[in-house]
Amino acid sequence: MTAVVSRIRITSLQVFCAVLVAAVLLQGLITSALDAPAARTASTVFVAVCVQALPFLVLGVLLSALITAFVSPRVLRRVLPRSSAAAVPVAGLAGVVLPGCECAAVPVARRLIGQGVAPAAALTFLLAAPAINPVVLVSTAVAFPGEPGMVGARFFGSLATAVGMGWLWTRLGRAEWIAERARRRVDNADRQRWAVFAETARHDLVEAGGFLVLGALFVAVLGVLLPASWTDALAGQLVVAVLVMALLAVVLALCSEADAFVAASLTTLPLLPRLVFLVVGPAVDVKLIALQAGTFGRAFAARFAPATFVVAVLCGTTAGLLVLGGAR
Amino acid sequence: MRRETQHVLLLLLGGALIKITLNGDYLRYVRPAHGWWVLGAGVVIVALAGVGVLRDLRSAPADVTGHAGHAGHSPWLLMLPVLAIFLVAPPALGADAVVRSVDANVVAQRAPEFAPLPDEPAPRLELSDVVARANWDRSGQLDGREVTLTGFVVRRGASVQLVRLAIVCCAADARAVRLRLDGPLDVPADTWLEVRGTVRTGSATAATDHVPAMTVHAAHVVAPPPDPYEY
C-alpha cells in the first residue's frame, strides 16, 4: 500500500492543470467576484503594470543572459583591479554599460562571486546595474520632461549608494554571510554558449517574473486602498515625506524602469522625496529582499537590506540637495 | 516548480501578451506606442519556452548554468496575469478610478500659445485639449465656439461630469481630465457620450478645481472607443 502511495506523487504540472481547469470552470464566479468597481479597477491596474513591465523584464534577462554566456569570467578578472576597494568603483560604473533589471542583476552578481570576483565588487554591480543603466535613465528623463536635473541626481545618488555599500562590505563584510551555494564555482567554459544563453534567460524570466507579478499586485491593491489625497498630507513635511517615500519604494517594489512614472504622477510632493523614492527602489525593496534571501541566504539579506536602505536614503537626499539645489 | 510546468506557463504568458496586442485589448492597459514592445516580449517569451521544450526533448535537462532545476514557488505567481488576461480581460479604467483620484484637474501650462481651432462647425477636440484651453488660452478663440467632445460620464452628487483618463505610460498612472456638463442629462455613470456644446467662458478657475463647465446643445450615447485613454 505504501508503495502505491509513494508512486502517486503529485507534480507541479498536475497542480498547474488542476488550477487551470478550476479557473475555467469557475470563470463566471471569478468574473462576478471581480465585478465590484474597486476590484475591477484593481484588476485593470494589476494587468496594466504586468503588461507594461514585462517587456522591460524580458529585455533585462536577455542582456543578463548575453553577459552570462558571452563575457568570460577571466576577462572580468583582468578588467577589474586586484584590490577590492579599487574594484568597487569600476564595478559601479560597469553597471552603467551592463544594463539589467534589478531581478536579473541578482543572478548575475551571484555568478560573478562564483567566478572569483570580489563580493564587494559584485554587490556594487548588483546595486548599480538596475539603478543607473541607460534604459532607467532614459525613462526617468521621459517621466520628468521639465526636470533634467532628476536624471543626474538619480544617477549620482544611485552610484553613490552602490559604491558606498561596496566599500562598506570591503571593511565590514564577511564571506561566510553569503550562503555556500552562491560562492560555489561553476565551471562551464566548454559548454555551448547559446545553450547557456537560452537557459539563463528562461530561468531568470521564470524566477524574476514571479516577483514582478507580486510587485504588480502590491501596486494594484495599494492603489485602491490608499486614498488619493494621502500624499497631500506629506506635502508640507519634508523629512517625513522623504522617509515615507523611501518606505513606499520598499513596499511598492516597482521595476526600476517603471518607477519614474509613478514618482512623476505624485505631483503634490516636492522633488526630493520623489528622488529618494527612485534611489531607494532599485536598491532595496520587498521582491529584491526575497530574491537576495533566496540566492545568497537569509544571513546575508538580514544584514545587507537594512544597511542598503540607510545608505540609499542618505545618498539620495545628498544627491538631491546637491544636484537639484534643494528640496524643490 | 518543474521544468515542464515552467515551459507551459511561459507559453501561456507569451501567448497572453501576443493575444492582447493582436486583438487590441492592450490599449486598455498601456499607451499605443508600447504595443510593439508587448508583442516583442510575447514572442521572446514563447521562443524561450520553445527552446526549453526542444532542449528537454532532445536530452535530459542539463544544468548548464548552475541554477537549481526547481525554481521555488515564486513562478506560480505568473499564473495570475495569465488567468486575468485569458479569463477576466479587465476592462479599461472608468468612473470608479476617477472617483478614487483627486477631485481637481491637474493643469500644467504646456505651450503659452495654442494652435488655432479647426475651421469647421463644432470641431472634434480632445477633452484634455479643451480643458487646457479653458484654463490657459486667453486669446478668446474658445469663447462661444461650439465643440464636439467624447468621454464617459461620472456623477458627483447632483453634477454630471464628462471625463477622459490621461495616461503617461500605463493605466497605473492614469489621471482624470474633467468637464462639468450643464443640461438635462439622465445617464448612468460610465456611459460614453458624444457631446456638442460651448464651454462657458471663465468657468475653469481655482475655485472650480480647474474644471470647466459646458452648456450642452446635444448629447448622444456612443460605443466606448477602442483607444479609451488620452495621452
Coordinates of C-alpha atoms in Angstrom, one line a residue:
Chain A
M1 CA 0.0 0.0 0.0
T2 CA 2.8 2.4 0.9
A3 CA 4.4 1.6 -2.5
V4 CA 1.3 2.7 -4.3
V5 CA 1.0 5.9 -2.3
S6 CA 4.7 6.8 -3.0
R7 CA 4.2 6.2 -6.7
I8 CA 1.3 8.7 -6.9
R9 CA 3.5 11.8 -6.5
I10 CA 1.7 15.0 -7.3
T11 CA 3.8 17.1 -9.7
S12 CA 3.6 20.8 -10.2
L13 CA 2.3 20.1 -13.8
Q14 CA -0.7 18.3 -12.3
V15 CA -1.3 21.1 -9.8
F16 CA -1.0 23.6 -12.7
C17 CA -3.6 21.7 -14.8
A18 CA -6.0 21.4 -11.9
V19 CA -5.7 25.2 -11.2
L20 CA -6.3 25.9 -14.9
V21 CA -9.4 23.6 -15.1
A22 CA -10.8 25.0 -11.9
A23 CA -10.3 28.6 -13.1
V24 CA -12.0 27.9 -16.4
L25 CA -14.9 26.1 -14.7
L26 CA -15.3 28.9 -12.1
Q27 CA -14.8 31.7 -14.7
G28 CA -18.3 33.1 -14.2
L29 CA -17.7 33.1 -10.4
I30 CA -14.3 34.8 -10.7
T31 CA -15.6 37.4 -13.1
S32 CA -18.6 38.3 -11.0
A33 CA -16.4 38.5 -7.9
L34 CA -14.2 41.0 -9.7
D35 CA -17.3 42.9 -10.9
A36 CA -17.3 45.2 -7.8
P37 CA -16.0 48.6 -9.0
A38 CA -12.9 48.6 -6.7
A39 CA -11.9 45.0 -7.7
R40 CA -12.4 45.9 -11.4
T41 CA -10.1 48.9 -11.0
A42 CA -7.5 46.9 -9.1
S43 CA -7.5 44.1 -11.7
T44 CA -7.1 46.6 -14.6
V45 CA -4.2 48.3 -12.8
F46 CA -2.6 44.8 -12.0
V47 CA -2.7 43.7 -15.6
A48 CA -1.6 47.1 -16.8
V49 CA 1.6 47.0 -14.6
C50 CA 2.3 43.4 -15.7
V51 CA 1.9 44.3 -19.4
Q52 CA 3.9 47.4 -19.1
A53 CA 6.8 46.0 -17.1
L54 CA 7.2 42.5 -18.7
P55 CA 8.8 43.8 -21.9
F56 CA 11.4 45.6 -19.7
L57 CA 12.0 42.4 -17.7
V58 CA 12.4 40.4 -20.9
L59 CA 15.0 43.0 -22.2
G60 CA 16.8 42.7 -18.8
V61 CA 17.0 38.9 -18.8
L62 CA 18.2 38.8 -22.4
L63 CA 21.0 41.2 -21.6
S64 CA 21.9 39.4 -18.4
A65 CA 22.0 36.1 -20.3
L66 CA 24.2 37.6 -23.0
I67 CA 26.6 38.7 -20.3
T68 CA 26.5 35.4 -18.6
A69 CA 27.1 33.4 -21.8
F70 CA 29.5 35.5 -23.7
V71 CA 31.5 37.6 -21.2
S72 CA 34.2 35.2 -19.8
P73 CA 35.0 35.5 -16.1
R74 CA 38.7 35.5 -17.0
V75 CA 38.1 38.8 -18.9
L76 CA 36.2 40.2 -16.0
R77 CA 39.0 39.4 -13.6
R78 CA 41.5 41.0 -15.9
V79 CA 39.4 44.1 -16.3
L80 CA 38.8 44.6 -12.5
P81 CA 41.6 45.9 -10.3
R82 CA 43.1 43.3 -7.9
S83 CA 42.3 45.3 -4.8
S84 CA 38.7 45.1 -4.0
A85 CA 38.5 48.7 -2.7
A86 CA 39.6 49.8 -6.2
A87 CA 37.4 47.3 -8.0
V88 CA 34.2 48.7 -6.3
P89 CA 34.0 52.0 -8.3
V90 CA 34.9 50.1 -11.5
A91 CA 32.0 47.6 -10.8
G92 CA 29.7 50.6 -10.1
L93 CA 30.5 52.2 -13.4
A94 CA 30.1 48.7 -15.1
G95 CA 26.5 48.9 -14.0
V96 CA 26.0 51.8 -16.5
V97 CA 27.1 49.8 -19.5
L98 CA 25.8 46.4 -18.4
P99 CA 22.1 47.1 -18.0
G100 CA 19.7 44.7 -16.4
C101 CA 16.5 44.6 -14.3
E102 CA 17.1 44.5 -10.6
C103 CA 15.7 41.0 -10.5
A104 CA 18.1 39.9 -13.2
A105 CA 21.1 41.6 -11.6
V106 CA 20.8 39.2 -8.6
P107 CA 21.8 36.0 -10.5
V108 CA 24.5 37.9 -12.4
A109 CA 26.0 39.1 -9.2
R110 CA 25.9 35.6 -7.7
R111 CA 27.7 34.2 -10.8
L112 CA 30.3 36.9 -10.6
I113 CA 31.0 35.9 -7.0
G114 CA 31.1 32.3 -8.0
Q115 CA 33.7 33.0 -10.7
G116 CA 36.0 34.7 -8.2
V117 CA 35.1 38.4 -8.4
A118 CA 35.4 40.1 -5.0
P119 CA 32.0 40.0 -3.3
A120 CA 32.2 43.8 -2.6
A121 CA 32.6 44.5 -6.4
A122 CA 29.8 42.0 -7.3
L123 CA 27.4 43.6 -4.8
T124 CA 28.2 47.1 -6.0
F125 CA 27.4 45.8 -9.5
L126 CA 24.1 44.3 -8.1
L127 CA 23.1 47.7 -6.8
A128 CA 24.4 49.8 -9.7
A129 CA 23.2 47.9 -12.7
P130 CA 19.4 48.2 -12.2
A131 CA 19.6 51.8 -10.9
I132 CA 21.8 53.7 -13.4
N133 CA 21.6 51.8 -16.7
P134 CA 20.6 53.7 -19.9
V135 CA 17.0 52.3 -20.0
V136 CA 16.3 53.6 -16.5
L137 CA 17.9 57.0 -17.1
V138 CA 16.0 57.5 -20.4
S139 CA 12.7 56.5 -18.8
T140 CA 13.4 58.9 -15.9
A141 CA 14.1 61.7 -18.5
V142 CA 10.8 60.8 -20.3
A143 CA 8.8 60.8 -17.0
F144 CA 10.2 64.2 -15.8
P145 CA 10.3 66.2 -19.1
G146 CA 10.6 69.5 -17.3
E147 CA 13.3 68.4 -14.8
P148 CA 16.5 67.3 -16.5
G149 CA 18.2 67.5 -13.1
M150 CA 16.3 64.5 -11.9
V151 CA 18.3 62.2 -14.3
G152 CA 21.6 63.5 -12.9
A153 CA 20.5 63.4 -9.3
R154 CA 19.2 59.8 -9.7
F155 CA 22.5 58.8 -11.4
F156 CA 24.7 60.2 -8.7
G157 CA 22.5 59.2 -5.8
S158 CA 22.3 55.5 -7.0
L159 CA 26.0 55.3 -7.9
A160 CA 27.0 56.7 -4.5
T161 CA 24.7 54.1 -2.9
A162 CA 26.2 51.2 -4.8
V163 CA 29.9 52.3 -4.3
G164 CA 29.2 53.2 -0.7
M165 CA 27.8 49.7 0.0
G166 CA 30.7 48.1 -1.8
W167 CA 33.3 49.9 0.4
L168 CA 31.2 49.2 3.5
W169 CA 31.3 45.5 2.5
T170 CA 35.1 45.7 2.0
R171 CA 35.5 47.0 5.6
L172 CA 32.8 45.0 7.5
G173 CA 31.6 42.2 5.2
R174 CA 32.4 38.6 5.8
A175 CA 32.3 36.0 3.0
E176 CA 30.6 33.4 5.3
W177 CA 27.5 35.6 5.4
I178 CA 26.9 34.6 1.8
A179 CA 25.4 31.1 1.5
E180 CA 27.9 28.4 0.4
R181 CA 25.8 27.5 -2.7
A182 CA 26.3 31.1 -4.1
R183 CA 30.1 31.0 -3.5
R184 CA 30.5 27.7 -5.3
R185 CA 32.5 27.9 -8.5
V186 CA 30.6 26.9 -11.7
D187 CA 32.8 25.5 -14.4
N188 CA 31.1 25.9 -17.8
A189 CA 33.9 27.1 -20.0
D190 CA 33.4 24.3 -22.6
R191 CA 29.6 24.4 -22.7
Q192 CA 27.6 25.6 -25.7
R193 CA 27.2 29.3 -25.3
W194 CA 23.8 29.6 -26.9
A195 CA 22.5 26.9 -24.7
V196 CA 23.8 28.8 -21.6
F197 CA 22.2 31.9 -23.1
A198 CA 18.7 30.4 -23.6
E199 CA 18.7 28.6 -20.3
T200 CA 19.8 31.6 -18.3
A201 CA 17.3 33.9 -19.9
R202 CA 14.5 31.3 -19.4
H203 CA 15.4 30.6 -15.8
D204 CA 15.7 34.3 -14.9
L205 CA 12.5 35.1 -16.6
V206 CA 10.5 32.4 -14.7
E207 CA 12.0 33.3 -11.4
A208 CA 12.0 37.1 -11.6
G209 CA 8.6 37.2 -13.4
G210 CA 7.0 35.8 -10.2
F211 CA 8.4 38.7 -8.1
L212 CA 7.4 41.2 -10.8
V213 CA 3.8 39.9 -10.5
L214 CA 4.0 40.3 -6.7
G215 CA 5.0 43.9 -7.2
A216 CA 2.1 44.5 -9.6
L217 CA -0.3 43.0 -7.0
F218 CA 1.1 45.4 -4.4
V219 CA 0.6 48.4 -6.7
A220 CA -2.9 47.4 -7.6
V221 CA -4.1 46.8 -4.1
L222 CA -2.4 49.8 -2.6
G223 CA -3.7 52.0 -5.4
V224 CA -7.3 51.1 -4.4
L225 CA -6.7 51.1 -0.6
L226 CA -4.7 54.3 -0.3
P227 CA -6.9 57.4 -0.6
A228 CA -5.8 59.7 -3.5
S229 CA -5.2 62.6 -1.1
W230 CA -2.7 60.7 1.1
T231 CA 0.3 62.4 -0.4
D232 CA -1.3 65.8 0.2
A233 CA -0.7 65.2 3.9
L234 CA 3.0 64.8 3.3
A235 CA 3.3 68.0 1.2
G236 CA 4.4 70.3 4.0
Q237 CA 6.7 67.9 5.9
L238 CA 9.9 67.2 4.1
V239 CA 11.6 64.8 6.5
V240 CA 8.5 62.7 7.0
A241 CA 7.9 62.8 3.2
V242 CA 11.4 61.5 2.5
L243 CA 11.1 58.7 5.0
V244 CA 7.6 57.7 3.9
M245 CA 8.6 57.7 0.2
A246 CA 11.7 55.6 1.0
L247 CA 9.5 53.1 2.8
L248 CA 6.9 53.2 -0.1
A249 CA 9.7 52.4 -2.5
V250 CA 10.5 49.3 -0.5
V251 CA 6.8 48.2 -0.2
L252 CA 5.8 49.0 -3.8
A253 CA 8.8 47.1 -5.3
L254 CA 8.4 48.7 -8.7
C255 CA 10.6 47.7 -11.6
S256 CA 13.3 50.4 -11.9
E257 CA 12.4 51.0 -15.5
A258 CA 8.8 52.0 -14.5
D259 CA 9.1 53.7 -11.1
A260 CA 10.0 57.1 -12.5
F261 CA 6.5 57.3 -14.0
V262 CA 4.8 56.6 -10.6
A263 CA 7.1 59.2 -9.0
A264 CA 6.2 61.7 -11.7
S265 CA 2.5 61.3 -11.1
L266 CA 2.8 62.3 -7.3
T267 CA 2.7 65.9 -8.3
T268 CA 1.8 67.2 -4.8
L269 CA 5.2 66.2 -3.4
P270 CA 8.4 68.2 -3.8
L271 CA 11.1 66.6 -6.0
L272 CA 13.4 65.5 -3.2
P273 CA 11.2 62.8 -1.6
R274 CA 10.4 61.5 -5.1
L275 CA 14.1 61.4 -5.9
V276 CA 14.7 59.3 -2.7
F277 CA 11.9 57.0 -3.9
L278 CA 13.8 56.5 -7.2
V279 CA 17.2 55.9 -5.4
V280 CA 15.9 53.5 -2.8
G281 CA 13.5 51.5 -5.0
P282 CA 16.1 49.8 -7.3
A283 CA 18.5 49.2 -4.3
V284 CA 16.2 47.6 -1.8
D285 CA 12.6 46.5 -2.0
V286 CA 10.5 43.6 -0.9
K287 CA 10.9 41.5 -4.0
L288 CA 14.7 42.2 -4.0
I289 CA 15.0 41.2 -0.3
A290 CA 13.1 37.9 -1.1
L291 CA 15.4 37.3 -4.2
Q292 CA 18.5 38.0 -2.2
A293 CA 17.5 35.8 0.7
G294 CA 16.8 33.0 -1.9
T295 CA 20.1 33.5 -3.7
F296 CA 22.6 34.5 -1.1
G297 CA 20.9 33.2 2.1
R298 CA 19.0 34.7 4.9
A299 CA 22.0 35.7 7.0
F300 CA 23.2 37.8 4.1
A301 CA 19.8 39.5 3.3
A302 CA 19.2 40.3 7.0
R303 CA 22.4 42.4 7.1
F304 CA 22.5 43.7 3.5
A305 CA 19.0 45.0 3.1
P306 CA 18.7 47.3 6.2
A307 CA 22.2 48.7 5.6
T308 CA 21.4 49.4 1.9
F309 CA 18.2 51.2 2.9
V310 CA 20.0 53.6 5.3
V311 CA 22.8 54.2 2.7
A312 CA 20.3 54.8 -0.1
V313 CA 18.2 57.3 1.9
L314 CA 21.4 59.3 2.8
C315 CA 22.8 59.2 -0.7
G316 CA 19.5 60.1 -2.4
T317 CA 19.0 63.0 0.0
T318 CA 22.5 64.3 -0.5
A319 CA 22.3 64.0 -4.3
G320 CA 19.0 65.8 -4.3
L321 CA 20.3 68.7 -2.2
L322 CA 23.5 69.0 -4.4
V323 CA 22.1 68.4 -7.9
L324 CA 18.6 69.7 -7.6
G325 CA 19.8 72.5 -5.4
G326 CA 17.3 72.0 -2.5
A327 CA 14.1 70.1 -1.8
R328 CA 12.0 71.8 -4.6
Chain B
M1 CA 8.2 24.1 -9.9
R2 CA 9.2 21.5 -12.6
R3 CA 10.7 22.5 -15.9
E4 CA 7.7 21.2 -17.9
T5 CA 5.3 23.4 -15.9
Q6 CA 7.6 26.4 -16.4
H7 CA 7.5 25.8 -20.1
V8 CA 3.7 25.7 -20.2
L9 CA 3.5 28.7 -18.0
L10 CA 5.8 30.7 -20.2
L11 CA 4.0 29.6 -23.4
L12 CA 0.7 30.9 -21.9
L13 CA 2.3 34.1 -20.6
G14 CA 3.8 34.9 -24.0
G15 CA 0.6 33.9 -25.7
A16 CA -1.4 36.2 -23.5
L17 CA 0.9 39.2 -24.4
I18 CA 0.6 38.3 -28.1
K19 CA -3.2 37.9 -27.9
I20 CA -3.8 41.3 -26.3
T21 CA -1.6 43.1 -28.9
L22 CA -3.4 41.3 -31.8
N23 CA -6.9 41.9 -30.6
G24 CA -6.2 45.5 -29.5
D25 CA -7.0 44.9 -25.8
Y26 CA -3.5 46.2 -24.9
L27 CA -4.9 49.7 -25.3
R28 CA -6.9 49.2 -22.1
Y29 CA -3.6 48.9 -20.2
V30 CA -0.7 50.8 -21.9
R31 CA -0.2 53.6 -24.4
P32 CA -0.3 52.7 -28.1
A33 CA 3.4 53.2 -28.6
H34 CA 4.1 50.4 -26.2
G35 CA 2.3 47.8 -28.4
W36 CA 5.4 46.7 -30.3
W37 CA 7.3 46.2 -27.0
V38 CA 4.5 44.0 -25.7
L39 CA 4.3 42.0 -28.9
G40 CA 8.1 41.6 -28.9
A41 CA 8.2 40.5 -25.3
G42 CA 5.4 37.9 -26.0
V43 CA 7.3 36.5 -29.0
V44 CA 10.6 36.3 -27.0
I45 CA 8.9 34.6 -24.1
V46 CA 7.2 32.0 -26.4
A47 CA 10.6 31.4 -28.1
L48 CA 12.4 30.9 -24.8
A49 CA 9.8 28.4 -23.7
G50 CA 10.0 26.7 -27.2
V51 CA 13.8 26.4 -26.9
G52 CA 13.4 24.9 -23.4
V53 CA 10.9 22.3 -24.6
L54 CA 13.1 21.3 -27.6
R55 CA 16.3 21.0 -25.5
D56 CA 14.4 18.9 -22.9
L57 CA 13.0 16.6 -25.6
R58 CA 16.5 16.0 -27.1
S59 CA 18.2 15.3 -23.9
A60 CA 17.7 15.2 -20.1
P61 CA 17.6 18.7 -18.9
A62 CA 21.3 19.5 -18.4
D63 CA 22.0 22.1 -15.7
V64 CA 24.2 24.4 -17.9
T65 CA 24.0 27.5 -15.7
G66 CA 24.4 26.0 -12.2
H67 CA 20.8 27.1 -11.4
A68 CA 18.7 24.7 -9.5
G69 CA 16.2 22.9 -11.7
H70 CA 13.3 23.8 -9.3
A71 CA 12.9 27.5 -9.1
G72 CA 11.0 27.7 -5.8
H73 CA 7.4 28.8 -5.5
S74 CA 7.6 32.4 -6.9
P75 CA 6.9 31.3 -10.6
W76 CA 3.4 30.3 -9.5
L77 CA 2.5 34.0 -9.4
L78 CA 2.9 34.2 -13.1
M79 CA -0.4 32.3 -13.4
L80 CA -2.2 35.4 -12.1
P81 CA -1.7 37.7 -15.2
V82 CA -2.3 34.7 -17.5
L83 CA -5.6 33.9 -15.8
A84 CA -6.5 37.6 -15.6
I85 CA -5.9 38.2 -19.3
F86 CA -7.5 35.0 -20.7
L87 CA -10.4 34.6 -18.3
V88 CA -11.3 38.1 -16.9
A89 CA -9.8 40.5 -19.5
P90 CA -10.2 43.5 -17.2
P91 CA -11.9 46.5 -18.8
A92 CA -10.3 49.9 -19.3
L93 CA -10.4 52.1 -16.2
G94 CA -13.7 54.0 -15.8
A95 CA -15.7 56.1 -13.3
D96 CA -14.5 54.1 -10.3
A97 CA -10.9 55.1 -10.9
V98 CA -12.0 58.7 -11.4
V99 CA -13.9 58.8 -8.1
R100 CA -10.8 57.5 -6.4
S101 CA -8.5 60.1 -7.8
V102 CA -8.2 63.7 -6.7
D103 CA -11.1 66.0 -7.5
A104 CA -9.2 68.7 -9.2
N105 CA -7.9 68.8 -12.8
V106 CA -4.1 68.8 -12.7
V107 CA -3.4 71.5 -15.3
A108 CA 0.1 72.4 -16.3
Q109 CA 0.6 75.1 -18.9
R110 CA 2.5 73.4 -21.7
A111 CA 2.6 76.0 -24.5
P112 CA 2.0 79.7 -24.0
E113 CA 0.1 79.8 -27.3
F114 CA -2.5 77.4 -28.5
A115 CA -2.9 76.4 -32.2
P116 CA -5.9 77.9 -33.9
L117 CA -9.1 75.8 -33.6
P118 CA -10.0 73.8 -36.7
D119 CA -12.1 75.9 -39.1
E120 CA -15.2 73.8 -39.2
P121 CA -18.5 73.8 -37.3
A122 CA -18.3 72.0 -33.9
P123 CA -14.8 70.6 -34.4
R124 CA -13.9 67.3 -32.6
L125 CA -11.3 68.0 -29.9
E126 CA -9.6 66.0 -27.2
L127 CA -11.0 66.6 -23.8
S128 CA -7.6 67.4 -22.3
D129 CA -7.0 69.9 -25.1
V130 CA -10.3 71.7 -24.3
V131 CA -9.6 71.7 -20.6
A132 CA -6.1 73.1 -21.1
R133 CA -7.5 75.8 -23.4
A134 CA -10.3 76.7 -21.0
N135 CA -7.7 77.2 -18.2
W136 CA -4.9 78.9 -20.1
D137 CA -5.9 80.2 -23.5
R138 CA -6.6 84.0 -23.2
S139 CA -7.0 84.6 -27.0
G140 CA -10.7 84.1 -26.6
Q141 CA -11.0 81.7 -29.6
L142 CA -12.8 79.1 -27.5
D143 CA -15.4 81.7 -26.3
G144 CA -18.8 80.8 -27.7
R145 CA -17.3 78.2 -30.1
E146 CA -19.3 75.0 -30.4
V147 CA -17.1 71.9 -30.0
T148 CA -17.6 68.2 -30.0
L149 CA -16.2 66.0 -27.2
T150 CA -16.2 62.3 -26.4
G151 CA -15.9 60.9 -22.9
F152 CA -17.6 58.9 -20.2
V153 CA -20.0 60.1 -17.5
V154 CA -19.0 60.4 -13.9
R155 CA -21.7 61.6 -11.4
R156 CA -20.7 63.6 -8.4
G157 CA -23.7 64.4 -6.3
A158 CA -26.1 66.4 -8.5
S159 CA -23.5 67.4 -11.1
V160 CA -22.6 65.3 -14.1
Q161 CA -19.0 65.3 -15.5
L162 CA -17.7 64.2 -18.8
V163 CA -14.3 62.6 -18.2
R164 CA -11.3 61.1 -20.0
L165 CA -8.4 59.4 -18.3
A166 CA -4.9 60.6 -19.5
I167 CA -2.0 58.1 -19.1
V168 CA 1.7 58.6 -19.4
C169 CA 2.9 55.0 -19.5
C170 CA 0.3 52.5 -18.3
A171 CA -3.1 52.6 -16.6
A172 CA -1.4 52.7 -13.2
D173 CA -0.6 56.3 -13.7
A174 CA -4.0 57.4 -15.1
R175 CA -5.1 61.0 -14.3
A176 CA -8.6 62.3 -14.8
V177 CA -9.4 65.2 -17.1
R178 CA -12.9 66.5 -16.2
L179 CA -15.5 68.8 -17.7
R180 CA -18.8 69.7 -16.0
L181 CA -21.9 69.2 -18.2
D182 CA -24.8 71.6 -17.7
G183 CA -28.0 70.4 -19.2
P184 CA -30.7 67.9 -18.6
L185 CA -28.7 64.6 -18.8
D186 CA -30.1 61.5 -17.2
V187 CA -27.5 58.8 -18.0
P188 CA -25.8 56.4 -15.6
A189 CA -22.0 56.6 -14.8
D190 CA -19.6 55.0 -17.2
T191 CA -21.8 55.7 -20.2
W192 CA -19.8 57.0 -23.2
L193 CA -21.3 60.2 -24.7
E194 CA -20.5 62.4 -27.6
V195 CA -21.4 65.9 -26.6
R196 CA -21.8 69.1 -28.6
G197 CA -21.8 72.4 -26.8
T198 CA -20.0 75.5 -25.8
V199 CA -17.5 75.9 -22.9
R200 CA -18.6 78.7 -20.6
T201 CA -16.0 81.5 -20.5
G202 CA -14.2 81.8 -17.2
S203 CA -15.7 78.7 -15.7
A204 CA -12.3 77.0 -15.1
T205 CA -10.7 78.6 -12.1
A206 CA -9.0 77.5 -8.9
A207 CA -12.4 77.8 -7.2
T208 CA -13.9 75.2 -9.5
D209 CA -10.8 72.9 -9.2
H210 CA -9.9 74.0 -12.8
V211 CA -12.9 72.0 -14.0
P212 CA -14.6 74.0 -16.9
A213 CA -18.3 73.9 -17.4
M214 CA -20.1 73.2 -20.8
T215 CA -23.5 74.2 -21.9
V216 CA -24.7 71.1 -23.7
H217 CA -26.6 71.6 -27.0
A218 CA -26.8 67.9 -28.0
A219 CA -25.6 64.6 -26.5
H220 CA -25.9 61.1 -27.6
V221 CA -24.7 57.7 -26.3
V222 CA -21.8 56.2 -28.3
A223 CA -19.9 52.9 -28.1
P224 CA -16.6 53.1 -26.0
P225 CA -13.7 53.8 -28.3
P226 CA -11.1 51.1 -28.8
D227 CA -8.5 53.6 -27.6
P228 CA -10.0 54.7 -24.3
Y229 CA -7.3 57.0 -23.0
E230 CA -5.8 60.3 -24.0
Y231 CA -2.0 60.8 -23.8

